[in-house]
Amino acid sequence: MTLGSAAPLDPAEALRLTRAMHELGYFKGWSVVKVAKQIGELIQETNSKPLLDYGCGKAEAYWQGELHKREWGLLAVPVLYDPAVPEYSKPPAAGFRCDGVICVDAL
C-alpha cells in the first residue's frame, strides 16, 4: 500500500473507533495544555468570550487542572463538545454563538 491509497474512512466508523479509544483511556482532554499559553494570548488579544472546545475529550484539563482559570483568567469553562464522549456529545444549542473555537487533536 502506498501513502494515500487507502479508502476514506466512513464518518460513522471513525466515530465508533474514536469512542472505542476513549473507552481504552485515550483522549482525556490534556492536549490543550501544550498550547494553553498561545490560546490565552489569543483570548486576551481578541477578548474572546464565550469559547467552544470542539473535541474536548474528557476535558480533564478544565475539571482537574482548572486550565481556564489558571492560564486564561476565565471564570467559566468553555462550552465542551466531543461527539465521542457521552457527557459532551450533545452539540451546542441551536443559535449558540462563540468568539473562539479551541480544537486540539481533532478534525
Coordinates of N, CA, C and O in Angstrom, one line a residue:
M1 N 0.8 -1.2 0.0 CA 0.0 0.0 0.0 C 0.9 1.2 0.0 O 1.9 1.3 0.7
T2 N 0.5 2.2 -0.8 CA 1.2 3.5 -0.8 C 0.5 4.5 0.0 O -0.8 4.4 0.1
L3 N 1.2 5.6 0.4 CA 0.5 6.6 1.1 C -0.6 7.2 0.3 O -0.4 7.6 -0.9
G4 N -1.7 7.4 0.9 CA -2.9 8.0 0.2 C -3.7 7.0 -0.6 O -4.7 7.4 -1.2
S5 N -3.4 5.7 -0.6 CA -4.1 4.8 -1.4 C -5.3 4.1 -0.6 O -6.1 3.5 -1.2
A6 N -5.4 4.4 0.7 CA -6.4 3.8 1.5 C -7.8 4.5 1.2 O -7.8 5.7 0.9
A7 N -8.8 3.7 1.2 CA -10.2 4.3 1.1 C -10.5 5.2 2.2 O -10.0 5.0 3.3
P8 N -11.2 6.3 2.0 CA -11.6 7.2 3.1 C -12.4 6.5 4.1 O -13.2 5.6 3.8
L9 N -12.2 6.9 5.3 CA -12.9 6.3 6.5 C -14.3 6.8 6.6 O -14.5 8.1 6.5
D10 N -15.3 6.0 6.7 CA -16.7 6.4 6.8 C -16.8 7.2 8.1 O -16.3 6.7 9.2
P11 N -17.5 8.3 8.2 CA -17.6 9.1 9.4 C -18.2 8.3 10.6 O -17.7 8.5 11.7
A12 N -19.2 7.5 10.3 CA -19.7 6.7 11.4 C -18.7 5.7 12.0 O -18.6 5.5 13.2
E13 N -17.9 5.1 11.1 CA -16.9 4.2 11.5 C -15.8 5.0 12.3 O -15.3 4.5 13.3
A14 N -15.4 6.1 11.8 CA -14.4 7.0 12.6 C -14.9 7.3 14.0 O -14.2 7.2 14.9
L15 N -16.2 7.6 14.1 CA -16.8 7.9 15.4 C -16.8 6.7 16.3 O -16.4 6.7 17.5
R16 N -17.1 5.5 15.7 CA -17.1 4.3 16.5 C -15.7 4.0 17.0 O -15.5 3.6 18.2
L17 N -14.7 4.1 16.2 CA -13.3 3.9 16.6 C -12.8 4.9 17.6 O -12.1 4.5 18.6
T18 N -13.2 6.1 17.5 CA -12.8 7.1 18.5 C -13.5 6.9 19.8 O -12.8 7.0 20.8
R19 N -14.7 6.4 19.8 CA -15.4 6.1 21.1 C -14.7 4.9 21.7 O -14.5 4.9 22.9
A20 N -14.3 3.9 20.9 CA -13.5 2.8 21.5 C -12.2 3.2 22.1 O -11.8 2.7 23.1
M21 N -11.5 4.2 21.4 CA -10.3 4.7 22.0 C -10.5 5.4 23.3 O -9.7 5.3 24.3
H22 N -11.6 6.1 23.4 CA -12.0 6.8 24.7 C -12.2 5.8 25.8 O -11.7 5.9 26.9
E23 N -12.9 4.7 25.4 CA -13.1 3.6 26.4 C -11.8 3.0 26.9 O -11.8 2.5 28.0
L24 N -10.8 3.0 26.1 CA -9.5 2.4 26.4 C -8.6 3.4 27.2 O -7.5 3.1 27.6
G25 N -9.1 4.6 27.4 CA -8.4 5.6 28.2 C -7.7 6.7 27.5 O -6.9 7.5 28.0
Y26 N -7.9 6.7 26.2 CA -7.2 7.8 25.4 C -8.1 9.1 25.4 O -9.2 9.1 25.7
F27 N -7.5 10.2 25.0 CA -8.1 11.5 24.8 C -8.8 12.0 26.1 O -10.0 12.2 26.1
K28 N -8.0 12.1 27.1 CA -8.5 12.6 28.4 C -8.8 14.1 28.5 O -9.3 14.6 29.4
G29 N -8.3 14.8 27.5 CA -8.5 16.2 27.5 C -7.4 17.1 28.0 O -7.6 18.2 28.3
W30 N -6.2 16.5 28.0 CA -5.0 17.3 28.4 C -4.2 17.9 27.3 O -3.3 18.7 27.5
S31 N -4.5 17.5 26.0 CA -3.7 18.1 24.9 C -3.8 19.6 24.8 O -2.8 20.2 24.4
V32 N -4.8 20.2 25.3 CA -4.9 21.6 25.2 C -3.9 22.3 26.1 O -3.5 23.5 25.8
V33 N -3.3 21.6 27.1 CA -2.3 22.2 27.9 C -1.1 22.6 27.2 O -0.5 23.7 27.4
K34 N -0.7 21.8 26.2 CA 0.5 22.1 25.4 C 0.4 23.4 24.6 O 1.5 24.0 24.2
V35 N -0.7 23.9 24.3 CA -0.9 25.2 23.6 C -1.7 26.2 24.4 O -2.2 27.2 23.8
A36 N -1.8 26.0 25.7 CA -2.6 26.9 26.5 C -2.1 28.3 26.5 O -2.9 29.3 26.5
K37 N -0.8 28.5 26.5 CA -0.2 29.8 26.5 C -0.6 30.6 25.2 O -1.1 31.7 25.3
Q38 N -0.5 30.0 24.1 CA -0.9 30.6 22.8 C -2.4 30.9 22.8 O -2.8 32.0 22.3
I39 N -3.2 29.9 23.3 CA -4.6 30.2 23.3 C -4.9 31.3 24.2 O -5.8 32.2 23.9
G40 N -4.3 31.4 25.4 CA -4.5 32.5 26.3 C -4.2 33.9 25.7 O -4.9 34.8 25.9
E41 N -3.1 33.9 24.9 CA -2.7 35.2 24.3 C -3.8 35.6 23.3 O -4.1 36.8 23.2
L42 N -4.3 34.6 22.5 CA -5.4 35.0 21.6 C -6.7 35.4 22.3 O -7.3 36.3 21.8
I43 N -7.0 34.8 23.4 CA -8.1 35.2 24.2 C -8.0 36.6 24.6 O -8.9 37.4 24.5
Q44 N -6.8 37.0 25.1 CA -6.6 38.3 25.6 C -6.6 39.3 24.5 O -7.2 40.4 24.6
E45 N -5.9 39.0 23.4 CA -5.8 39.9 22.2 C -7.2 40.2 21.6 O -7.5 41.3 21.1
T46 N -8.1 39.2 21.6 CA -9.4 39.3 20.9 C -10.5 39.5 21.9 O -11.7 39.6 21.4
N47 N -10.2 39.4 23.2 CA -11.3 39.5 24.2 C -12.4 38.5 23.9 O -13.6 38.8 24.0
S48 N -12.0 37.3 23.6 CA -12.9 36.2 23.2 C -13.7 35.6 24.4 O -13.0 35.0 25.2
K49 N -15.0 35.7 24.4 CA -15.8 35.0 25.3 C -17.2 35.0 24.7 O -17.6 36.0 24.2
P50 N -17.9 33.9 24.7 CA -17.6 32.6 25.2 C -16.7 31.8 24.2 O -16.6 32.2 23.0
L51 N -16.3 30.7 24.7 CA -15.4 29.8 23.8 C -16.1 28.4 23.7 O -16.9 28.0 24.6
L52 N -15.7 27.7 22.7 CA -16.1 26.4 22.5 C -14.9 25.5 22.3 O -14.0 25.8 21.5
D53 N -14.8 24.4 23.1 CA -13.7 23.4 22.9 C -14.3 22.3 22.1 O -15.1 21.5 22.7
Y54 N -14.0 22.2 20.8 CA -14.6 21.2 19.9 C -13.6 20.0 19.9 O -12.5 20.1 19.5
G55 N -14.0 18.9 20.4 CA -13.2 17.7 20.6 C -12.4 17.7 21.9 O -11.2 17.5 22.0
C56 N -13.1 18.1 22.9 CA -12.6 18.3 24.3 C -12.1 17.0 25.0 O -11.5 17.1 26.0
G57 N -12.4 15.9 24.4 CA -12.1 14.6 25.1 C -12.9 14.6 26.4 O -14.0 15.0 26.5
K58 N -12.2 14.1 27.4 CA -12.9 14.0 28.8 C -12.7 15.3 29.5 O -13.2 15.4 30.7
A59 N -12.1 16.3 28.9 CA -12.0 17.7 29.5 C -11.3 17.7 30.9 O -11.6 18.6 31.6
E60 N -10.4 16.8 31.2 CA -9.8 16.8 32.5 C -8.9 18.0 32.7 O -8.8 18.5 33.9
A61 N -8.4 18.7 31.7 CA -7.6 19.9 32.0 C -8.4 21.0 32.6 O -7.9 21.9 33.3
Y62 N -9.7 21.0 32.3 CA -10.6 22.0 32.8 C -11.1 21.6 34.2 O -11.0 22.4 35.2
W63 N -11.5 20.4 34.4 CA -12.1 19.9 35.6 C -11.1 19.6 36.7 O -11.3 19.9 37.9
Q64 N -10.0 19.0 36.4 CA -9.0 18.7 37.3 C -7.9 19.8 37.4 O -7.3 20.0 38.5
G65 N -7.5 20.4 36.3 CA -6.4 21.3 36.3 C -6.9 22.8 36.3 O -6.0 23.7 36.4
E66 N -8.2 23.0 36.2 CA -8.7 24.4 36.1 C -7.9 25.3 35.2 O -7.6 26.4 35.5
L67 N -7.6 24.7 34.0 CA -6.8 25.4 33.0 C -7.5 26.8 32.7 O -6.8 27.8 32.5
H68 N -8.8 26.8 32.5 CA -9.4 28.1 32.1 C -9.2 29.2 33.1 O -9.1 30.4 32.7
K69 N -9.1 28.9 34.4 CA -8.8 29.9 35.4 C -7.4 30.2 35.5 O -7.0 31.4 35.5
R70 N -6.6 29.2 35.6 CA -5.1 29.3 35.8 C -4.4 30.0 34.7 O -3.6 30.9 34.8
E71 N -4.7 29.6 33.5 CA -4.0 30.0 32.3 C -4.7 31.2 31.6 O -4.0 32.0 31.0
W72 N -6.0 31.2 31.6 CA -6.7 32.2 30.8 C -7.5 33.2 31.6 O -8.0 34.2 31.0
G73 N -7.5 33.1 32.9 CA -8.3 34.0 33.7 C -9.8 34.0 33.5 O -10.4 35.0 33.8
L74 N -10.3 32.9 33.0 CA -11.7 32.8 32.8 C -12.4 32.2 34.0 O -11.9 31.2 34.6
L75 N -13.6 32.6 34.3 CA -14.3 32.0 35.4 C -15.1 30.8 34.9 O -15.3 29.8 35.7
A76 N -15.6 30.8 33.7 CA -16.4 29.7 33.2 C -15.6 28.8 32.3 O -14.7 29.3 31.5
V77 N -15.8 27.5 32.3 CA -15.3 26.5 31.4 C -15.8 26.8 30.0 O -17.0 27.2 29.9
P78 N -15.0 26.7 29.0 CA -15.6 26.8 27.6 C -16.8 25.8 27.5 O -16.8 24.8 28.2
V79 N -17.6 26.0 26.5 CA -18.6 25.1 26.1 C -17.9 23.9 25.6 O -17.0 24.0 24.8
L80 N -18.2 22.7 26.1 CA -17.4 21.5 25.7 C -18.2 20.6 24.8 O -19.4 20.3 25.1
Y81 N -17.6 20.2 23.7 CA -18.3 19.3 22.8 C -17.3 18.2 22.2 O -16.2 18.6 21.8
D82 N -17.7 17.0 22.3 CA -16.9 15.9 21.7 C -17.9 14.8 21.4 O -18.5 14.2 22.3
P83 N -18.2 14.5 20.1 CA -19.2 13.5 19.8 C -18.8 12.1 20.3 O -19.7 11.3 20.3
A84 N -17.6 11.9 20.6 CA -17.2 10.5 21.1 C -17.3 10.3 22.6 O -17.0 9.2 23.1
V85 N -17.6 11.4 23.3 CA -17.7 11.3 24.8 C -19.1 11.5 25.2 O -19.6 12.6 25.0
P86 N -19.8 10.5 25.8 CA -21.2 10.7 26.0 C -21.6 11.9 26.8 O -22.6 12.6 26.4
E87 N -20.9 12.3 27.8 CA -21.3 13.5 28.5 C -21.1 14.8 27.8 O -21.6 15.9 28.2
Y88 N -20.4 14.8 26.7 CA -20.1 16.0 25.9 C -20.6 15.9 24.5 O -20.2 16.7 23.6
S89 N -21.4 14.9 24.2 CA -21.8 14.5 22.8 C -23.0 15.4 22.3 O -23.2 15.3 21.1
K90 N -23.6 16.1 23.1 CA -24.7 16.9 22.6 C -24.1 18.2 22.1 O -23.5 18.9 22.8
P91 N -24.4 18.5 20.8 CA -23.9 19.7 20.2 C -24.4 21.0 20.9 O -25.5 20.9 21.6
P92 N -23.7 22.1 20.8 CA -24.2 23.3 21.4 C -25.6 23.6 20.9 O -26.0 23.2 19.8
A93 N -26.4 24.3 21.7 CA -27.8 24.6 21.4 C -27.8 25.4 20.0 O -26.9 26.1 19.7
A94 N -28.9 25.2 19.3 CA -29.1 25.9 18.1 C -29.0 27.4 18.4 O -29.6 27.9 19.4
G95 N -28.3 28.1 17.5 CA -28.2 29.6 17.7 C -27.0 29.9 18.6 O -26.7 31.1 18.8
F96 N -26.3 28.9 19.2 CA -25.2 29.2 20.1 C -24.1 30.0 19.3 O -23.8 29.6 18.2
R97 N -23.6 31.0 19.8 CA -22.5 31.8 19.2 C -21.4 31.9 20.1 O -21.5 32.0 21.3
C98 N -20.2 31.8 19.6 CA -19.0 32.0 20.4 C -18.0 32.8 19.7 O -18.0 33.0 18.4
D99 N -17.0 33.4 20.4 CA -16.0 34.2 19.8 C -14.8 33.4 19.4 O -14.0 33.9 18.6
G100 N -14.6 32.2 20.0 CA -13.4 31.4 19.7 C -13.7 29.9 19.8 O -14.5 29.5 20.6
V101 N -13.1 29.2 18.9 CA -13.2 27.7 19.0 C -11.8 27.1 19.2 O -10.9 27.4 18.5
I102 N -11.7 26.3 20.2 CA -10.5 25.6 20.6 C -10.6 24.2 20.0 O -11.6 23.5 20.2
C103 N -9.7 23.8 19.2 CA -9.7 22.5 18.5 C -8.3 22.0 18.5 O -7.5 22.4 17.6
V104 N -7.9 21.1 19.4 CA -6.6 20.5 19.5 C -6.8 19.0 19.3 O -7.5 18.4 20.0
D105 N -6.0 18.4 18.4 CA -6.1 17.0 18.1 C -7.4 16.5 17.6 O -7.7 15.3 17.7
A106 N -8.2 17.3 17.0 CA -9.5 16.8 16.5 C -9.8 17.6 15.2 O -9.7 18.8 15.1
L107 N -10.1 16.8 14.2 CA -10.6 17.4 12.9 C -11.3 16.3 12.1 O -11.1 15.2 12.2

